XYZ file of C-alpha atoms in Angstrom:
553
model
C 41.701 0.479 11.145
C 39.332 -1.600 8.808
C 39.211 0.820 6.009
C 42.681 1.380 6.283
C 43.121 -2.228 5.685
C 40.574 -2.525 2.991
C 42.321 -0.143 0.953
C 45.791 -1.643 1.333
C 44.322 -5.071 0.529
C 42.669 -3.334 -2.527
C 46.047 -1.795 -3.759
C 47.526 -5.239 -3.432
C 44.507 -6.921 -5.354
C 46.105 -9.611 -8.100
C 42.598 -9.046 -9.838
C 43.329 -5.430 -10.473
C 43.148 -4.368 -14.157
C 44.462 -1.063 -15.225
C 43.501 -1.196 -18.677
C 39.839 -1.933 -17.529
C 39.978 0.933 -15.106
C 41.212 3.113 -18.197
C 38.244 2.121 -20.502
C 35.799 2.700 -17.623
C 35.866 6.400 -17.429
C 33.728 9.286 -16.519
C 32.461 9.832 -20.095
C 31.051 6.378 -20.191
C 28.070 7.673 -19.668
C 24.776 9.079 -21.377
C 24.597 12.903 -22.641
C 21.614 13.276 -20.867
C 23.452 12.469 -17.473
C 25.326 15.665 -18.440
C 22.375 17.981 -19.319
C 20.705 17.066 -16.111
C 24.000 17.766 -14.277
C 24.345 21.500 -15.810
C 20.501 21.950 -14.941
C 20.973 20.882 -11.136
C 23.963 23.056 -11.174
C 22.517 26.121 -12.413
C 19.483 25.353 -10.016
C 21.956 25.215 -7.224
C 21.075 21.570 -6.272
C 24.638 20.186 -7.343
C 25.557 19.306 -3.608
C 22.114 18.441 -2.209
C 22.278 14.630 -0.247
C 20.515 12.159 -2.268
C 20.117 8.490 -2.661
C 19.628 5.853 -5.624
C 19.201 2.350 -5.856
C 20.002 0.234 -8.518
C 17.981 -2.934 -8.700
C 16.159 -5.217 -11.355
C 12.195 -5.362 -11.728
C 12.143 -9.150 -13.026
C 14.368 -12.190 -12.619
C 16.089 -12.914 -15.632
C 15.382 -15.792 -18.201
C 12.092 -16.644 -16.503
C 14.002 -17.426 -13.418
C 13.091 -16.932 -9.954
C 16.399 -15.791 -9.241
C 19.420 -13.912 -9.920
C 23.257 -13.544 -8.913
C 24.991 -10.423 -8.161
C 27.823 -9.555 -10.130
C 29.993 -6.323 -11.055
C 30.518 -5.060 -7.693
C 34.366 -5.404 -7.986
C 34.108 -3.315 -11.273
C 31.908 -0.690 -9.550
C 34.305 -0.377 -6.756
C 37.153 0.185 -9.521
C 35.283 2.529 -11.174
C 34.310 4.608 -8.328
C 37.975 5.225 -6.678
C 39.202 6.097 -10.271
C 36.228 8.477 -11.077
C 37.605 11.853 -12.484
C 36.912 14.324 -15.362
C 40.090 15.033 -16.873
C 41.007 18.639 -18.702
C 40.518 16.702 -22.143
C 37.035 15.347 -20.700
C 36.086 18.739 -19.547
C 37.102 20.562 -22.786
C 35.105 18.053 -24.880
C 31.695 18.500 -22.768
C 32.205 22.240 -23.170
C 32.339 21.737 -27.164
C 28.841 19.838 -26.958
C 27.172 21.993 -24.483
C 25.396 25.120 -25.082
C 27.674 28.071 -26.067
C 27.973 30.564 -23.219
C 27.767 27.862 -20.614
C 29.136 29.097 -17.079
C 32.820 28.489 -16.852
C 32.129 27.530 -13.383
C 30.408 24.856 -13.986
C 33.139 23.156 -16.006
C 35.417 23.925 -13.017
C 32.786 21.846 -10.858
C 33.235 19.057 -13.195
C 37.011 19.190 -13.239
C 36.783 18.983 -9.352
C 34.558 16.215 -8.941
C 35.694 12.912 -7.154
C 33.724 10.169 -5.349
C 35.145 11.551 -1.777
C 31.591 12.169 -0.766
C 29.809 9.000 -1.915
C 29.007 5.599 0.048
C 27.648 2.413 -1.312
C 25.635 -0.313 0.207
C 25.701 -3.570 -1.737
C 24.797 -7.019 -1.889
C 28.095 -9.382 -1.647
C 29.243 -10.324 -5.390
C 27.683 -13.803 -6.123
C 25.114 -13.486 -3.658
C 21.490 -14.552 -4.593
C 19.373 -11.391 -5.492
C 15.964 -11.224 -6.224
C 13.551 -8.422 -8.244
C 13.242 -5.086 -6.583
C 15.548 -5.686 -4.057
C 18.459 -3.021 -4.320
C 21.856 -4.514 -5.679
C 23.384 -1.185 -4.985
C 22.339 1.989 -2.492
C 24.144 4.790 -3.587
C 24.507 7.807 -1.570
C 26.252 11.101 -1.763
C 25.667 14.767 -3.611
C 22.809 14.450 -6.209
C 24.937 15.996 -9.295
C 27.777 13.432 -8.910
C 25.130 10.659 -8.551
C 23.244 11.182 -11.657
C 26.805 11.137 -13.396
C 27.307 7.842 -11.830
C 23.780 6.138 -13.147
C 25.131 4.806 -16.568
C 28.696 3.556 -15.858
C 27.141 1.631 -12.606
C 24.088 0.323 -14.921
C 26.388 -0.780 -17.397
C 28.950 -2.457 -14.883
C 26.282 -4.389 -13.204
C 23.836 -5.315 -15.921
C 25.593 -7.532 -18.115
C 27.831 -8.900 -15.328
C 24.914 -9.944 -13.406
C 23.078 -11.388 -16.518
C 25.950 -13.436 -17.699
C 26.592 -14.878 -14.290
C 23.245 -16.093 -13.890
C 22.979 -17.590 -17.379
C 26.031 -19.653 -16.339
C 24.133 -20.631 -13.144
C 21.575 -21.960 -15.105
C 23.759 -24.013 -17.188
C 25.332 -25.243 -14.311
C 22.176 -26.329 -12.716
C 21.361 -28.059 -15.715
C 24.667 -29.511 -16.135
C 25.066 -30.718 -12.524
C 27.831 -30.687 -10.105
C 29.782 -33.565 -12.071
C 30.004 -32.293 -15.716
C 33.104 -29.781 -16.203
C 32.164 -27.071 -18.125
C 34.434 -24.463 -20.158
C 33.278 -21.366 -21.213
C 34.799 -20.578 -25.035
C 32.705 -17.721 -26.287
C 35.356 -14.856 -26.522
C 35.061 -15.070 -30.461
C 31.335 -14.691 -30.261
C 30.990 -12.123 -27.367
C 30.198 -8.420 -28.127
C 33.507 -6.954 -28.380
C 36.799 -7.483 -26.734
C 35.331 -5.830 -23.321
C 32.343 -8.054 -23.699
C 34.423 -11.045 -23.826
C 36.535 -10.301 -20.736
C 33.415 -9.609 -18.795
C 31.652 -12.954 -19.951
C 34.617 -14.869 -19.170
C 35.174 -13.336 -15.855
C 31.388 -13.731 -14.771
C 31.250 -17.246 -16.270
C 33.396 -18.556 -13.737
C 31.700 -16.814 -11.195
C 28.363 -18.294 -12.086
C 29.509 -21.953 -12.073
C 31.894 -22.588 -15.080
C 35.114 -24.403 -14.190
C 37.113 -22.439 -16.610
C 37.699 -20.592 -19.938
C 39.238 -20.395 -23.217
C 40.272 -16.769 -22.825
C 43.748 -16.268 -22.082
C 43.313 -12.393 -20.743
C 40.842 -13.495 -18.189
C 43.315 -15.529 -17.147
C 45.976 -13.021 -17.100
C 43.789 -10.481 -15.631
C 41.133 -12.038 -13.282
C 42.858 -15.155 -12.166
C 40.323 -17.315 -14.337
C 41.354 -20.653 -14.898
C 42.348 -21.418 -18.611
C 41.817 -24.449 -20.760
C 41.835 -25.344 -24.396
C 42.919 -28.193 -26.826
C 43.185 -28.098 -30.520
C 41.273 -26.940 -33.453
C 40.555 -28.349 -36.913
C 42.977 -26.295 -38.360
C 45.890 -27.862 -36.561
C 44.676 -31.100 -37.476
C 44.320 -30.613 -41.176
C 47.548 -28.698 -41.537
C 49.197 -31.938 -41.216
C 49.599 -33.916 -44.300
C 52.155 -36.556 -42.870
C 55.456 -37.376 -40.510
C 58.067 -35.348 -41.915
C 60.880 -35.972 -39.373
C 61.690 -38.069 -36.661
C 59.851 -37.608 -33.862
C 61.748 -38.194 -30.749
C 60.230 -38.221 -26.949
C 62.409 -39.017 -23.599
C 60.324 -41.642 -21.627
C 58.282 -39.960 -18.698
C 60.380 -41.516 -16.172
C 63.746 -39.644 -17.463
C 65.518 -43.190 -17.547
C 66.547 -44.395 -21.020
C 66.858 -43.014 -24.314
C 64.643 -40.941 -26.159
C 62.110 -43.056 -28.501
C 60.557 -42.070 -31.894
C 56.854 -41.488 -30.986
C 55.646 -41.495 -34.826
C 57.337 -45.373 -35.030
C 55.840 -46.598 -31.677
C 52.626 -44.827 -33.144
C 52.751 -46.600 -36.364
C 53.411 -49.837 -34.348
C 50.436 -49.429 -32.258
C 48.002 -48.171 -35.023
C 48.078 -51.739 -36.614
C 46.965 -53.457 -33.193
C 44.340 -50.739 -32.521
C 42.736 -51.233 -36.133
C 42.615 -54.669 -35.550
C 40.913 -54.579 -32.486
C 38.334 -52.136 -33.730
C 37.899 -54.361 -37.099
C 39.019 -51.526 -39.438
C 41.927 -51.680 -42.183
C 45.381 -50.052 -41.329
C 45.236 -47.505 -44.028
C 41.538 -46.284 -43.071
C 42.941 -43.746 -40.174
C 44.120 -40.434 -41.995
C 47.720 -40.325 -41.752
C 47.748 -36.387 -41.532
C 45.500 -36.662 -38.591
C 47.635 -39.160 -37.110
C 50.750 -36.743 -37.615
C 49.047 -33.947 -36.111
C 48.218 -35.843 -33.106
C 51.876 -36.794 -32.623
C 52.806 -33.442 -32.950
C 50.440 -32.211 -30.156
C 51.545 -34.993 -27.995
C 55.033 -34.241 -28.394
C 54.362 -30.795 -27.288
C 52.310 -31.982 -24.375
C 52.948 -35.523 -23.516
C 51.534 -35.082 -19.817
C 48.350 -33.675 -21.203
C 47.379 -35.214 -24.811
C 43.964 -34.648 -26.332
C 42.767 -35.445 -29.442
C 40.052 -33.584 -31.720
C 38.353 -36.721 -33.353
C 36.015 -35.476 -35.865
C 37.907 -33.722 -38.611
C 37.299 -36.542 -40.910
C 35.527 -39.445 -39.436
C 35.368 -40.073 -35.685
C 35.102 -44.094 -35.363
C 37.204 -44.974 -38.630
C 39.776 -42.241 -38.337
C 39.959 -39.847 -35.108
C 39.396 -42.687 -32.522
C 42.009 -45.204 -33.716
C 44.693 -42.551 -34.412
C 44.249 -40.877 -30.981
C 44.411 -44.624 -29.137
C 47.571 -45.557 -31.384
C 49.223 -42.349 -29.985
C 47.770 -42.614 -26.356
C 48.854 -46.200 -26.153
C 52.349 -45.259 -28.019
C 52.622 -43.001 -24.935
C 51.756 -45.349 -22.234
C 54.352 -47.453 -23.383
C 56.777 -44.418 -22.407
C 54.868 -43.802 -18.919
C 52.618 -41.104 -19.912
C 48.647 -41.137 -19.844
C 46.817 -39.477 -22.566
C 43.821 -37.235 -21.022
C 41.030 -36.702 -23.058
C 39.433 -36.241 -26.886
C 36.766 -33.585 -28.086
C 33.928 -34.288 -29.999
C 32.676 -31.092 -32.015
C 29.909 -32.043 -34.648
C 27.016 -34.688 -34.923
C 25.261 -36.270 -32.259
C 27.649 -35.442 -29.666
C 25.667 -37.880 -26.847
C 25.600 -40.990 -29.080
C 29.111 -40.615 -30.364
C 30.144 -40.213 -26.807
C 28.526 -43.427 -25.861
C 30.290 -45.063 -28.722
C 33.729 -43.646 -27.980
C 33.567 -44.522 -24.343
C 32.434 -48.189 -25.237
C 35.554 -48.339 -27.501
C 37.666 -47.157 -24.479
C 36.410 -49.807 -22.367
C 37.276 -52.331 -24.559
C 40.712 -51.237 -25.562
C 41.358 -50.865 -22.194
C 40.320 -54.223 -21.336
C 42.321 -55.737 -24.751
C 45.460 -54.039 -24.178
C 45.450 -54.214 -20.274
C 45.568 -50.232 -19.854
C 42.921 -49.711 -17.262
C 43.005 -45.812 -17.199
C 42.264 -45.934 -20.856
C 38.567 -46.601 -19.927
C 38.251 -43.267 -18.059
C 39.731 -40.889 -20.282
C 37.866 -37.627 -20.571
C 35.230 -37.308 -23.397
C 34.931 -33.059 -24.020
C 32.105 -32.193 -26.582
C 31.395 -28.492 -28.152
C 29.342 -27.171 -30.972
C 26.490 -24.620 -30.429
C 25.421 -26.181 -27.227
C 22.608 -24.415 -25.904
C 20.308 -25.176 -23.119
C 18.390 -27.836 -24.479
C 21.431 -29.821 -26.102
C 22.870 -29.347 -22.984
C 19.994 -31.136 -20.823
C 20.163 -34.053 -23.150
C 24.331 -34.121 -22.630
C 23.769 -33.955 -18.951
C 21.065 -36.783 -18.622
C 21.705 -40.011 -16.599
C 23.764 -42.244 -18.555
C 26.052 -39.553 -20.435
C 29.199 -40.300 -21.086
C 30.162 -36.912 -21.547
C 32.803 -35.269 -18.918
C 33.476 -31.818 -20.285
C 31.225 -29.645 -22.230
C 32.445 -26.560 -24.202
C 29.806 -23.447 -24.235
C 30.171 -20.568 -26.462
C 27.847 -18.409 -27.874
C 25.009 -19.221 -25.751
C 26.395 -18.488 -22.643
C 28.295 -15.223 -23.313
C 25.391 -13.534 -25.729
C 22.657 -14.770 -23.473
C 20.217 -15.191 -26.374
C 17.333 -16.007 -23.996
C 17.370 -12.460 -22.601
C 20.113 -10.092 -23.883
C 19.346 -7.801 -21.048
C 18.702 -7.875 -17.509
C 17.127 -4.513 -17.320
C 18.591 -2.949 -14.226
C 17.379 0.452 -13.549
C 19.082 3.354 -10.885
C 16.414 5.370 -9.233
C 15.937 8.188 -7.058
C 14.682 7.149 -3.555
C 15.279 10.262 -1.485
C 16.547 13.854 -1.627
C 17.436 15.947 1.456
C 16.463 12.859 3.549
C 12.958 13.005 2.049
C 11.570 10.156 0.577
C 11.036 10.188 -3.371
C 8.669 8.059 -5.776
C 8.161 7.612 -9.159
C 4.356 7.403 -10.002
C 3.119 5.913 -13.310
C 0.446 4.394 -14.967
C 2.768 1.204 -15.553
C 2.388 -0.012 -11.905
C 5.195 -2.310 -12.388
C 7.604 0.822 -13.298
C 6.431 2.346 -9.863
C 9.508 2.803 -7.291
C 10.072 2.114 -3.715
C 10.491 5.314 -1.673
C 13.165 6.084 0.912
C 16.364 4.876 2.009
C 16.071 1.021 2.748
C 17.657 -1.820 4.512
C 16.964 -5.459 3.540
C 16.942 -8.610 5.242
C 16.624 -12.107 4.045
C 14.521 -14.519 6.130
C 15.225 -18.185 6.621
C 13.203 -21.470 7.129
C 14.319 -23.819 10.201
C 15.912 -25.735 7.411
C 18.232 -23.101 6.282
C 16.664 -22.058 2.681
C 15.747 -18.656 2.106
C 11.873 -18.069 1.853
C 11.604 -13.935 1.830
C 13.409 -11.134 1.409
C 12.269 -8.071 3.537
C 12.543 -4.118 2.322
C 12.066 -1.583 5.220
C 13.043 1.637 5.784
C 16.653 2.136 7.393
C 15.755 4.013 10.248
C 13.291 0.885 11.423
C 14.811 -1.438 14.150
C 16.042 -4.730 12.491
C 13.845 -8.038 12.565
C 14.513 -10.377 15.097
C 14.990 -14.223 14.549
C 11.913 -16.039 16.672
C 9.809 -13.038 16.574
C 6.599 -12.837 14.409
C 6.582 -10.315 11.787
C 3.624 -8.771 9.802
C 4.693 -7.954 6.082
C 3.257 -6.878 2.851
C 4.193 -8.869 -0.222
C 5.452 -7.030 -3.061
C 3.007 -6.919 -5.802
C 4.060 -4.982 -8.900
C 0.837 -6.039 -11.082
C -1.453 -3.468 -9.006
C -3.777 -5.897 -7.961
C -4.580 -6.393 -3.970
C -2.015 -6.960 -1.718
C -2.655 -8.794 1.544
C -0.268 -9.098 4.661
C 0.858 -12.054 5.773
C 2.885 -12.968 8.985
C 5.944 -15.389 9.333
C 8.643 -16.030 12.166
C 11.994 -16.289 10.444
C 14.139 -19.124 11.687
C 17.212 -16.921 10.929
C 17.862 -14.126 9.105
C 20.528 -12.028 7.612
C 21.198 -8.170 6.429
C 21.636 -8.296 2.780
C 23.369 -4.924 2.346
C 27.092 -4.470 3.391
C 28.878 -1.078 3.535
C 31.744 -1.309 0.949
C 32.529 2.521 0.091
C 32.004 5.030 2.524
C 32.975 8.975 1.582
C 35.686 7.460 -1.162
C 37.261 4.971 0.801
C 36.950 1.176 0.855
C 35.488 -0.267 4.179
C 35.350 -3.845 3.384
C 37.982 -5.836 1.095
C 36.133 -7.278 -1.977
C 36.446 -10.917 -1.952
C 38.263 -12.622 -4.577
C 36.720 -13.876 -7.750
C 37.182 -17.666 -6.682
C 35.534 -16.514 -3.245
C 32.337 -14.638 -4.815
C 31.979 -18.219 -7.006
C 32.082 -20.512 -3.930
C 29.779 -18.040 -2.483
C 27.310 -18.340 -5.729
C 27.460 -21.944 -5.519
C 26.623 -22.045 -2.103
C 24.054 -19.457 -2.081
C 22.343 -21.869 -4.761
C 22.611 -24.649 -2.691
C 20.589 -23.167 -0.213
C 17.817 -22.122 -2.379
C 14.867 -24.630 -2.438
C 14.256 -26.686 -5.854
C 10.600 -25.177 -6.566
C 12.676 -21.654 -6.944
C 15.713 -23.265 -8.719
C 13.927 -25.172 -11.619
C 14.469 -23.423 -14.742
C 10.719 -23.900 -16.290
C 7.715 -22.309 -14.426
C 9.790 -22.140 -11.134
C 7.804 -20.900 -7.944
C 8.286 -16.883 -7.854
C 10.198 -15.930 -4.688
C 8.758 -13.631 -2.550
C 9.817 -10.031 -1.843
C 7.781 -8.136 1.157
C 7.683 -4.643 2.618
C 7.534 -3.874 6.443
C 4.526 -2.194 7.525
C 5.953 1.218 7.925
C 7.368 0.642 4.502
C 3.925 -0.056 3.132
C 2.289 2.887 5.011
C 4.803 5.033 3.445
C 3.952 3.883 0.123
C 0.094 4.177 0.582
C 0.627 7.741 2.147
C 2.579 8.658 -0.948
C 0.023 7.331 -3.560
C -2.943 8.869 -1.659
C -1.161 12.311 -1.521
C -0.586 12.075 -5.248
C -4.160 11.301 -6.065
C -5.146 14.269 -3.630
C -3.008 16.507 -5.624
C -3.881 15.571 -8.857
């Protein structure tokens, strides 16, 4: 019944994106997956039961955490996975002549009805070497799933984590607008960035398609091109009072009458503010009288943009409307925001319009972590921060580096051994648990073999901290105050087992999870590494396989 309900909820999912499902096709893969598939098939191993784990080896950006993201997209992909006749025909054209036609018949009959996926919930905290996905099923098919699953998880988790870092810098009060679509790596990259920046903690996006397809709140104001396209008021600009009572008034005329008063208050000459800019503001206010915002730096912030905005805002106020904000897009944003706020306060008092002093101040202009730190400091008058390039392109680390590694075949553990100890893998089908302190903070993720009994709250555990550097590793004991299993069964033999939470729910989970993480793990510079450990039985298996490998060599 639960699976049937999950399937029905998935079909009704308002965030389903048919175009994205069509783009993520079975041939969105690397060619060597196809060549290995042929070799598996010829060796008679296509249907051998196997399990792969998808994980990353190091947390991104020098952090001690990441956010798990992309699971919803993976479920879409698995549900629709097929090789269509045209796909198979293309593969026949690039594989060796004389390839057995039965192989292509096998490919055309593939679907994910034999695949099972356990995964960390979307939006949860994730740490190095703890699998994000555990994928089991027929060996040949699982090999074909490697590249698309990595493609769907890698960037989604990376950009969500980047957004979470920026949210931590900004603090909870500043509103963050993702506006990186024009800088993103292609349309799909732009849509993915907008989706997972929201999951990571941004409040809204400029990306309209992300709003339509993914339910991301959209926001935006106006550009310099709009402002500079106006030269003056060419015709009467009539606006009905907000109350709906009384005749329409000419907003341009009202604005001009207020301009003189504003300039006198600010110590400016009435001819200093640019008339074209003022006409642009009036036109925008007529289109959005309940949500008027002004872009202040097309000409001069203090001598043109600000007085023009105030004249229009006060004209709107006379008709019962409230302007909502201004945006600064160049210069010293922090200093300008303080100066603008000071003028708002003075004018609010001078003209007896109390709400004016609280008008929102938004800033943009190549904002990165360093600039954001300054804008978020105590005493900053900035309310909303628009970030584009530095959030969607992840310049500090352009790839998360997730890998997809075989851990068992026919129920037997597999392990990759290499001279590079960091690239060695952990064998066997595993379960993962998060252990918490009495204060509710996560302190350690435990990996153990799936057949082991789960750890118990209040019972002492002996574990082996994971050391990927190859150094000596000593066991430790601890007693968890509470714990939780990290993986949930989302997909079993081709069927959804549990509804995927909505994007908004995953966003809430991400923020809740981060709030529990200790400040020493959350700090962005020199964070305390989060500990991942192995159970005694898994550690013993690791040692046994390593010893067998040495003896075999």
